PDB file of C-alpha atoms in Angstrom:
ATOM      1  CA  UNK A 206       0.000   0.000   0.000  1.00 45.00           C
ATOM      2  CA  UNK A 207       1.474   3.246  -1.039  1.00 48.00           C
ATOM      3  CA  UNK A 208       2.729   5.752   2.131  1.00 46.00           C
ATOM      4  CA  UNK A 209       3.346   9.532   2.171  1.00 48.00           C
ATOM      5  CA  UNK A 210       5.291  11.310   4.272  1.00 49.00           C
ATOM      6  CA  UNK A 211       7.925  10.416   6.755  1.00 48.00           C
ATOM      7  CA  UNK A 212       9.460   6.736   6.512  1.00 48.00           C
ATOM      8  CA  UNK A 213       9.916   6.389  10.053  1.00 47.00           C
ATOM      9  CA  UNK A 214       7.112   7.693  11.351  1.00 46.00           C
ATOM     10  CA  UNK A 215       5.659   5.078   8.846  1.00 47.00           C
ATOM     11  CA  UNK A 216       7.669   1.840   9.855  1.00 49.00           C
ATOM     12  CA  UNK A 217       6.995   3.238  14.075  1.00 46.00           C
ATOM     13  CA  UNK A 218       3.160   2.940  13.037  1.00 49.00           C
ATOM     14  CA  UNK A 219       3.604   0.132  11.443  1.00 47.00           C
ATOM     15  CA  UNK A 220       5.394  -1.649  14.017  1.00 48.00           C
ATOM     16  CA  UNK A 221       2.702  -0.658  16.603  1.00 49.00           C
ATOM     17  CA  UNK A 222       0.305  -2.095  14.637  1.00 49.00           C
ATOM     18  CA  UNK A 223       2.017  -5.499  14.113  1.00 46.00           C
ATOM     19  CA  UNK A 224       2.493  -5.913  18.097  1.00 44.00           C
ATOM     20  CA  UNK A 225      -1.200  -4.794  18.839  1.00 46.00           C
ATOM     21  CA  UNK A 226      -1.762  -7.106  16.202  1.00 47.00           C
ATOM     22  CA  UNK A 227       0.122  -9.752  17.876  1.00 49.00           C
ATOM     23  CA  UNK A 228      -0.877  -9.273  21.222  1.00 48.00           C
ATOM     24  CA  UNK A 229       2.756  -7.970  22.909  1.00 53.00           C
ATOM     25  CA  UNK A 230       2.915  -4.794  25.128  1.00 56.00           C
ATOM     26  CA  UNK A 231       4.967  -2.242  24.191  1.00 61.00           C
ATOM     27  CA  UNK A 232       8.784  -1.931  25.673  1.00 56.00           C
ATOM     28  CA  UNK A 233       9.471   0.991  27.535  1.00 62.00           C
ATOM     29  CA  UNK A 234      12.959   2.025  28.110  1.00 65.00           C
ATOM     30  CA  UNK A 235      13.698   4.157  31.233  1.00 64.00           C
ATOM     31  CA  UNK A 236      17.056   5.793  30.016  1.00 65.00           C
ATOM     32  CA  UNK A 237      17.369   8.084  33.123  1.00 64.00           C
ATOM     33  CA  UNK A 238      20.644   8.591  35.287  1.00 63.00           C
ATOM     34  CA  UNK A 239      18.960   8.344  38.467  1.00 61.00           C
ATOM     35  CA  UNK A 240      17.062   6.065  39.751  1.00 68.00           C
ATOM     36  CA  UNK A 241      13.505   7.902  41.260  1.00 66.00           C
ATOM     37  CA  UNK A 242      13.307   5.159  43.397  1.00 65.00           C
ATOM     38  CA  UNK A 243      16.656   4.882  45.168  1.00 67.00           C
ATOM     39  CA  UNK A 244      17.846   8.496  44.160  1.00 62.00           C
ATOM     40  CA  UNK A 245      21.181   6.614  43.176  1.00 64.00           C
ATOM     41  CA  UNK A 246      23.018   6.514  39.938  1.00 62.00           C
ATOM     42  CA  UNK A 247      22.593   4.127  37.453  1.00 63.00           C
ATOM     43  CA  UNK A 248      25.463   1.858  36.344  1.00 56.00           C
ATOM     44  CA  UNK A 249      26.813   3.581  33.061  1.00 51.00           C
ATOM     45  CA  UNK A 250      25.008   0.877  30.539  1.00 48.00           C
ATOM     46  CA  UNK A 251      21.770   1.403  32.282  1.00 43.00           C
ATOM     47  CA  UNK A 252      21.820  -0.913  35.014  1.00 45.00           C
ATOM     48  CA  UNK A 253      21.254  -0.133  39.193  1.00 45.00           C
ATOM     49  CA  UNK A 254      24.393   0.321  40.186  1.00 44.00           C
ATOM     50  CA  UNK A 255      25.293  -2.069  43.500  1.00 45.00           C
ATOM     51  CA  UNK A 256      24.026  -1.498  46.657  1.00 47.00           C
ATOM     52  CA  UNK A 257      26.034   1.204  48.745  1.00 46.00           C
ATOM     53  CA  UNK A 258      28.401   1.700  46.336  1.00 45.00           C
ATOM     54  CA  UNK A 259      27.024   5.456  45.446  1.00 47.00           C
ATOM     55  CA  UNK A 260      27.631   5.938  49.351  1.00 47.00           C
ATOM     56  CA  UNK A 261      31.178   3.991  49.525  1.00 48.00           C
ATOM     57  CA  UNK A 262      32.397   5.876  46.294  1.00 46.00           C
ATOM     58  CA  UNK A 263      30.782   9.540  48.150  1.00 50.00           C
ATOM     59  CA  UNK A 264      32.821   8.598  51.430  1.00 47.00           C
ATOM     60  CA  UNK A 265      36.047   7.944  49.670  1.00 46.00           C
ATOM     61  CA  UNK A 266      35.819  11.104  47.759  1.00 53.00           C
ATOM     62  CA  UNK A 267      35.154  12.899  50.931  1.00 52.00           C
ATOM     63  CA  UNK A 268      37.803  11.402  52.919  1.00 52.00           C
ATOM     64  CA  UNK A 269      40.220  12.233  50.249  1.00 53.00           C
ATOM     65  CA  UNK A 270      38.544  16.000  50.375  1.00 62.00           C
ATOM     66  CA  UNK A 271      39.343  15.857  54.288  1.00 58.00           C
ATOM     67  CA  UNK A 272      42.950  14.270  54.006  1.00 56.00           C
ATOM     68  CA  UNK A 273      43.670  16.852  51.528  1.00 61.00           C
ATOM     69  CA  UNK A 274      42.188  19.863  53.253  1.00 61.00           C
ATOM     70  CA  UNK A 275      44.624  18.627  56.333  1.00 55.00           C
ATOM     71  CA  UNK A 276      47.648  18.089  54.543  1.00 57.00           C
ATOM     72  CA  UNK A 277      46.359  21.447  53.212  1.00 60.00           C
ATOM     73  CA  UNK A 278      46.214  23.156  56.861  1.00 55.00           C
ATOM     74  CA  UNK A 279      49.572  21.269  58.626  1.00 49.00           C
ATOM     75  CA  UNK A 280      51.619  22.778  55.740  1.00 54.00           C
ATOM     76  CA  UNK A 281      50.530  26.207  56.151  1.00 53.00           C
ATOM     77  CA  UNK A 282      50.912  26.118  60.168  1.00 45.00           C
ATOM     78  CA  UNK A 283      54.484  27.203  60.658  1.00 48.00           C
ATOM     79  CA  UNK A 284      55.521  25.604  64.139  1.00 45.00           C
ATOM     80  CA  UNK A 285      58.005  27.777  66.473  1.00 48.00           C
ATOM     81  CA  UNK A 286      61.576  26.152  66.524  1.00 46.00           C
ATOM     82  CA  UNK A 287      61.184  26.642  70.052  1.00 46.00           C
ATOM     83  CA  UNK A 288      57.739  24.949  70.614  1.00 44.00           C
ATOM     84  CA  UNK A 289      58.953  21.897  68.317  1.00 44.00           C
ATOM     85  CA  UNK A 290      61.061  19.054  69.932  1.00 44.00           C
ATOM     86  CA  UNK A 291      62.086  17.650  66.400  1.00 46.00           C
ATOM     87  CA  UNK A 292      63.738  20.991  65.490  1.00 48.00           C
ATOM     88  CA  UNK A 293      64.661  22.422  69.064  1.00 48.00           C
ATOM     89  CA  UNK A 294      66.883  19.211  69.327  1.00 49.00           C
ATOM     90  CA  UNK A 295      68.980  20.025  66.744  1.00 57.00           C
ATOM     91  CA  UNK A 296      69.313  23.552  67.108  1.00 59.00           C
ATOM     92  CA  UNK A 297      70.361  22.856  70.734  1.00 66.00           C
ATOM     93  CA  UNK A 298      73.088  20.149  69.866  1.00 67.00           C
ATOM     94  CA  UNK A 299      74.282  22.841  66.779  1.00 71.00           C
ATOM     95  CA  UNK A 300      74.317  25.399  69.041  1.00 85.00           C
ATOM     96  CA  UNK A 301      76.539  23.225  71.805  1.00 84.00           C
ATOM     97  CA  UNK A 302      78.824  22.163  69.054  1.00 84.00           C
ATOM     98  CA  UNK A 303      78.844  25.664  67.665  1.00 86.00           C
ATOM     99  CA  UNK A 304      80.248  26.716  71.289  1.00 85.00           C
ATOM    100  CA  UNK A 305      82.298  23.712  71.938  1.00 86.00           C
ATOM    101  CA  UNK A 306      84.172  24.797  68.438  1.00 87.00           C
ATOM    102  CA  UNK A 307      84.423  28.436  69.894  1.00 87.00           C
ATOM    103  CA  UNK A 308      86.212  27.539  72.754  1.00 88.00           C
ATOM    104  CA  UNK A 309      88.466  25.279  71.151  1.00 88.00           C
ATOM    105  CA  UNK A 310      89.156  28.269  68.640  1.00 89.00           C
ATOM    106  CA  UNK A 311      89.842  30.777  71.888  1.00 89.00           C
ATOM    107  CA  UNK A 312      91.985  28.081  73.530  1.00 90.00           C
ATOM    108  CA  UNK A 313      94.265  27.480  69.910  1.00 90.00           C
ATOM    109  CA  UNK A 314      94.361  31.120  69.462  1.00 90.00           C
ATOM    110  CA  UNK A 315      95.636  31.631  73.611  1.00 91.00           C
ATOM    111  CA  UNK A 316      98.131  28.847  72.637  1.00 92.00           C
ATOM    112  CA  UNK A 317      99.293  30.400  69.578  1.00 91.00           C
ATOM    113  CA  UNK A 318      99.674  34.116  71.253  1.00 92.00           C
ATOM    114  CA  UNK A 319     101.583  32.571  73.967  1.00 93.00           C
ATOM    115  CA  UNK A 320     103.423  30.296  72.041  1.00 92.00           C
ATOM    116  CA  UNK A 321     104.306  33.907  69.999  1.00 92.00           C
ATOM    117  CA  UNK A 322     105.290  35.848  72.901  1.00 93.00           C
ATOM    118  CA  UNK A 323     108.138  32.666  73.673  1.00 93.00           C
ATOM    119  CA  UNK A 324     109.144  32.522  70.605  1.00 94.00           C
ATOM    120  CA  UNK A 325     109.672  35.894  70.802  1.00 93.00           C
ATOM    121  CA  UNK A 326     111.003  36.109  73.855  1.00 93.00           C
ATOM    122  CA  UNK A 327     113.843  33.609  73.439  1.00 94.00           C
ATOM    123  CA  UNK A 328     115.008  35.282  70.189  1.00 93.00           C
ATOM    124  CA  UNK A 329     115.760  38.207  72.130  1.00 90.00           C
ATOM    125  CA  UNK A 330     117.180  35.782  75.020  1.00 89.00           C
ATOM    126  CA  UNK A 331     119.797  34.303  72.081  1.00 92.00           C
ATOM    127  CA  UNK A 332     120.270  37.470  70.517  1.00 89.00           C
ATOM    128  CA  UNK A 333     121.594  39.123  74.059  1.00 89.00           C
ATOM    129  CA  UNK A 334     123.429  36.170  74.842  1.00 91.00           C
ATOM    130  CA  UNK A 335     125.200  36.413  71.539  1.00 92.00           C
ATOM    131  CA  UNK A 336     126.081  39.694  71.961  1.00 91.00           C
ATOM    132  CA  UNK A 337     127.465  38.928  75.686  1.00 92.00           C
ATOM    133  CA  UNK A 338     129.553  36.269  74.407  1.00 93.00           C
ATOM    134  CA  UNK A 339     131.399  38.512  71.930  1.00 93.00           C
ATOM    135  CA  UNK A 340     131.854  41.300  74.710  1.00 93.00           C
ATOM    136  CA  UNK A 341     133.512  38.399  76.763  1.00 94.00           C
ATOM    137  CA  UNK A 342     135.400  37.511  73.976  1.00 94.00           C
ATOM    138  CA  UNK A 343     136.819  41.209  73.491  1.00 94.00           C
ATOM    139  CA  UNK A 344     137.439  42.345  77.605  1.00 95.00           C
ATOM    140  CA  UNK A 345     141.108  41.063  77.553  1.00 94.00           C
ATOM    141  CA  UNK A 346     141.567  42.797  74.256  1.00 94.00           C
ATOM    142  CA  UNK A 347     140.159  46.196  76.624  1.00 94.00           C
ATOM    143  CA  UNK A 348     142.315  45.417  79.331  1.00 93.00           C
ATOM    144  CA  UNK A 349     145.415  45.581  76.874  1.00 92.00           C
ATOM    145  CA  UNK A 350     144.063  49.120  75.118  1.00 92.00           C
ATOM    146  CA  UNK A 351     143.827  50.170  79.030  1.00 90.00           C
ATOM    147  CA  UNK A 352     146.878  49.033  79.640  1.00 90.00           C
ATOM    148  CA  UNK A 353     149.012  50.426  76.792  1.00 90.00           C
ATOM    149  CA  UNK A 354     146.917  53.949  77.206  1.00 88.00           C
ATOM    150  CA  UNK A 355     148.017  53.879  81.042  1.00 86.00           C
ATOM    151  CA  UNK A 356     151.589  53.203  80.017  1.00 86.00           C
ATOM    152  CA  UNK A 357     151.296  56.132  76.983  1.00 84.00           C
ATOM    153  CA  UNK A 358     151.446  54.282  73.757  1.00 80.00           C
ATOM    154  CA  UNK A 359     148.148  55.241  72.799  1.00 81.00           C
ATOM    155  CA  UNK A 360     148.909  59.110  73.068  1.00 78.00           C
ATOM    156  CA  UNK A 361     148.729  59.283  69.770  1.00 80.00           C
ATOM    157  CA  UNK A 362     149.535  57.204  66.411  1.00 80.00           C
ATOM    158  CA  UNK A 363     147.574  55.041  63.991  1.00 85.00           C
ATOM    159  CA  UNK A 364     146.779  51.871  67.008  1.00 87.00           C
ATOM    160  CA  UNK A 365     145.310  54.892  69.295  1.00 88.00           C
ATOM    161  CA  UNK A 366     142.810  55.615  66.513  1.00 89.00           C
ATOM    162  CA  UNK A 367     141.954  51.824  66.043  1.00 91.00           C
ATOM    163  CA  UNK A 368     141.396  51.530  70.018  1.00 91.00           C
ATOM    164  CA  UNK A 369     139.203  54.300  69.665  1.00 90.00           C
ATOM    165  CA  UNK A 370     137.198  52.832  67.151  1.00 92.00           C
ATOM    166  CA  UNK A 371     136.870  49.205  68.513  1.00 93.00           C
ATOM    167  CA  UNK A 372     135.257  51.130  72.025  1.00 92.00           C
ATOM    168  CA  UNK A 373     132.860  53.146  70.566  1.00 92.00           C
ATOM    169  CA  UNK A 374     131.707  50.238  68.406  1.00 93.00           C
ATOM    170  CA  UNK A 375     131.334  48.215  71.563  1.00 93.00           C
ATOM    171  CA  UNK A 376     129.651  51.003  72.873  1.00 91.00           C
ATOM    172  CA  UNK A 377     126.588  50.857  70.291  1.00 91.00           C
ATOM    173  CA  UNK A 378     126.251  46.984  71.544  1.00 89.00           C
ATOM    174  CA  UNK A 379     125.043  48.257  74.763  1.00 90.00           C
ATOM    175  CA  UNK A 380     128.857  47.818  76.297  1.00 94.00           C
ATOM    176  CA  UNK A 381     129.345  50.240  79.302  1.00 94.00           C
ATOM    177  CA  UNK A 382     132.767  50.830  81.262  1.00 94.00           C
ATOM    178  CA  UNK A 383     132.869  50.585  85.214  1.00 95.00           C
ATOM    179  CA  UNK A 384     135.548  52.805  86.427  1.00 92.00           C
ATOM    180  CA  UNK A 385     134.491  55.555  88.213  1.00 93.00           C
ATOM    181  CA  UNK A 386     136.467  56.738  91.740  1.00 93.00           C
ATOM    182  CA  UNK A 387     134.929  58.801  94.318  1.00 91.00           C
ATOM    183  CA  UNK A 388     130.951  56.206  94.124  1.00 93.00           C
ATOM    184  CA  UNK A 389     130.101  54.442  96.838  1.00 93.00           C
ATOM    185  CA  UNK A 390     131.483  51.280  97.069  1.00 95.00           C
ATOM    186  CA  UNK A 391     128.553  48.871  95.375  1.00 94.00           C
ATOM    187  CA  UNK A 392     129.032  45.099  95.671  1.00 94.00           C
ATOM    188  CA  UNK A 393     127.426  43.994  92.801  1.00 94.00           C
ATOM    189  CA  UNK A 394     129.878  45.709  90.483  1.00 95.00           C
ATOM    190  CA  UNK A 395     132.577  46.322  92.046  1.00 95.00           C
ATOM    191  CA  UNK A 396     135.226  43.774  93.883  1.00 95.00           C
ATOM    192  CA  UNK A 397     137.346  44.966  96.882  1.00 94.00           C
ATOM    193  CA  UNK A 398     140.854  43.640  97.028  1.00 95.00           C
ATOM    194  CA  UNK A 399     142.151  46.148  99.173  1.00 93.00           C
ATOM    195  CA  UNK A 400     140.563  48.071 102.134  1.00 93.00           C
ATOM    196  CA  UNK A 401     142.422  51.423 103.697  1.00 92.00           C
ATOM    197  CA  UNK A 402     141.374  53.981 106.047  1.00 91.00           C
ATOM    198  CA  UNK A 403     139.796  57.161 104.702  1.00 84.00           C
ATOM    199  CA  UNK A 404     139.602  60.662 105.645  1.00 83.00           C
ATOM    200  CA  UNK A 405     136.223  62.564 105.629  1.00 85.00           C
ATOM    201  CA  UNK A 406     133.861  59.912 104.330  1.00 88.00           C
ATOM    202  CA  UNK A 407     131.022  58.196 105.641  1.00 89.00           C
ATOM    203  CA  UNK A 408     130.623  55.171 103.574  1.00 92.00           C
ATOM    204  CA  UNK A 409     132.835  52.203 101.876  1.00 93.00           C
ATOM    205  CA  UNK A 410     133.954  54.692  99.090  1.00 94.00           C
ATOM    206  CA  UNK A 411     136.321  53.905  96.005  1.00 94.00           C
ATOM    207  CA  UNK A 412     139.473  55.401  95.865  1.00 93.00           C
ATOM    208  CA  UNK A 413     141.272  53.529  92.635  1.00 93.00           C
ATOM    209  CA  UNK A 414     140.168  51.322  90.137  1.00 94.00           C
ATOM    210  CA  UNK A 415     142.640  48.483  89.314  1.00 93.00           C
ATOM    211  CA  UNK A 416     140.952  46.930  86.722  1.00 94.00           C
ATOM    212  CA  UNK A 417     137.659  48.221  84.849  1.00 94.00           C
ATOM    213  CA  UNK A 418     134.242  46.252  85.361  1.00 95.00           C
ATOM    214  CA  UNK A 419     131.974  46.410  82.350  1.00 96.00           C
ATOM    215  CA  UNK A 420     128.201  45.926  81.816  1.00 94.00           C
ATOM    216  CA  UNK A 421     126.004  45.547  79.410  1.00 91.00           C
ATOM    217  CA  UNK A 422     122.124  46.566  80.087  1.00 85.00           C
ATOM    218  CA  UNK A 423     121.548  45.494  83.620  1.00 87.00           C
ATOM    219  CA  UNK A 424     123.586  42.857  83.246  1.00 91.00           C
ATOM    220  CA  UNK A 425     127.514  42.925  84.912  1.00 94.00           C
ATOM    221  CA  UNK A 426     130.198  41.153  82.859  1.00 94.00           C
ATOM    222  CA  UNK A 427     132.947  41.658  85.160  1.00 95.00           C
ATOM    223  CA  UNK A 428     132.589  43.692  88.264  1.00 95.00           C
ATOM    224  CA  UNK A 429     135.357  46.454  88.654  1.00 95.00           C
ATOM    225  CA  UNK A 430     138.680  45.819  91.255  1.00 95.00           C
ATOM    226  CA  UNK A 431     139.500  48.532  93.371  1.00 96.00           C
ATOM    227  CA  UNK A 432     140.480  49.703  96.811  1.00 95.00           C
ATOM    228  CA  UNK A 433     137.906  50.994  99.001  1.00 95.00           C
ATOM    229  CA  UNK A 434     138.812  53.533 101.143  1.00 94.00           C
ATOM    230  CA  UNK A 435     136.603  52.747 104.411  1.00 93.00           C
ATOM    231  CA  UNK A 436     135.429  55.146 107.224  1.00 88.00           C
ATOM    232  CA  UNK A 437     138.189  55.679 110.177  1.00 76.00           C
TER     233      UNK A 437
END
């Protein structure tokens, strides 16, 4: 039989008529998300999905909401070092060791100064001591200048120039003659071999030098002989 119009609104007619004609009920299809029952959500290819599994799925994405949020929170909280045993710890053992190597720098460098100041110290020790030693060295070579200018060779003449010399470059090495009359007679540089009576003094005085004392510094090389003249 001829048709007009649309083909598929044709062939949905016609099927209605063959399954009234046939006696069937029509299928409806509920294609809905939701159940209006259950109010839960249909399994993707139409099905129910299984029971409690809309609330298990809902918990698990609200748990990981909440574990989230906190991880969220605790990494924004910044905790005082000195309200936090995990950090004060170490800060308190850096800050012993950091004062431990402090005093271990103060005690090197107290070591080192001193260590300095001997080093120092002795230099100066060898240095006099080397200088002493060549004074001793040259005193009998004095006590023959002394001798020769006592007996008048040195009044003049090329030797009286070189005697000269050689004392006043012993002088610049700290080298200082002891021969002075008239003092008071002082033990510690000069020795007494003879003792006579003496007019108008007071004290133990000098009267002659035999042989000249030197000194260098503080320090007596040879102490001076001489006669002290003592009181009568």
């Amino acid at each position: 039989m001829p048709h007009h119009g649309n083909e598929e609104e044709h062939n949905a007619s016609a099927g209605q008529q063959n399954a009234h004609g046939n006696g069937q009920e029509p299928v409806i299809r509920d294609n809905r998300k939701v159940d209006p029952v259950t109010g839960q959500a249909r399994h993707p290819e139409g099905g129910h999905a299984a029971p409690g599994a809309g609330s298990q799925a809902g918990a698990a994405d609200s748990d990981g909401d909440a574990l989230a949020q906190a991880e969220e929170i605790l990494n924004g909280v910044d905790v005082p070092a000195e309200d936090s045993v995990a950090q004060g710890a170490p800060a308190a053992a850096g800050n012993a060791e950091a004062a431990e190597l402090r005093n271990d720098l103060l005690r090197l460098q107290a070591e080192y100064v001193n260590y300095r100041k001997r080093v120092e110290r002795d230099r100066a020790v060898a240095g006099e001591m080397a200088v002493i030693g060549v004074l001793n060295s040259l005193l009998p070579v004095l006590d023959d200048v002394d001798a020769a200018r006592q007996h008048g060779d040195l009044a003049d003449g090329p030797f009286a120039a070189i005697a000269t010399k050689l004392e006043n470059a012993l002088k610049t090495y700290g080298l200082v003659r002891i021969n002075e009359t008239g003092v008071e007679f002082d033990p510690t540089i000069h020795e007494a071999l003879i003792q006579q009576p003496g007019e108008d003094i007071e004290v133990d005085t000098v009267s002659q030098v035999l042989r000249s004392g030197y000194k260098s510094g503080d320090r007596v090389l040879r102490a001076a002989q001489v006669i002290v003249a003592v009181p009568a």
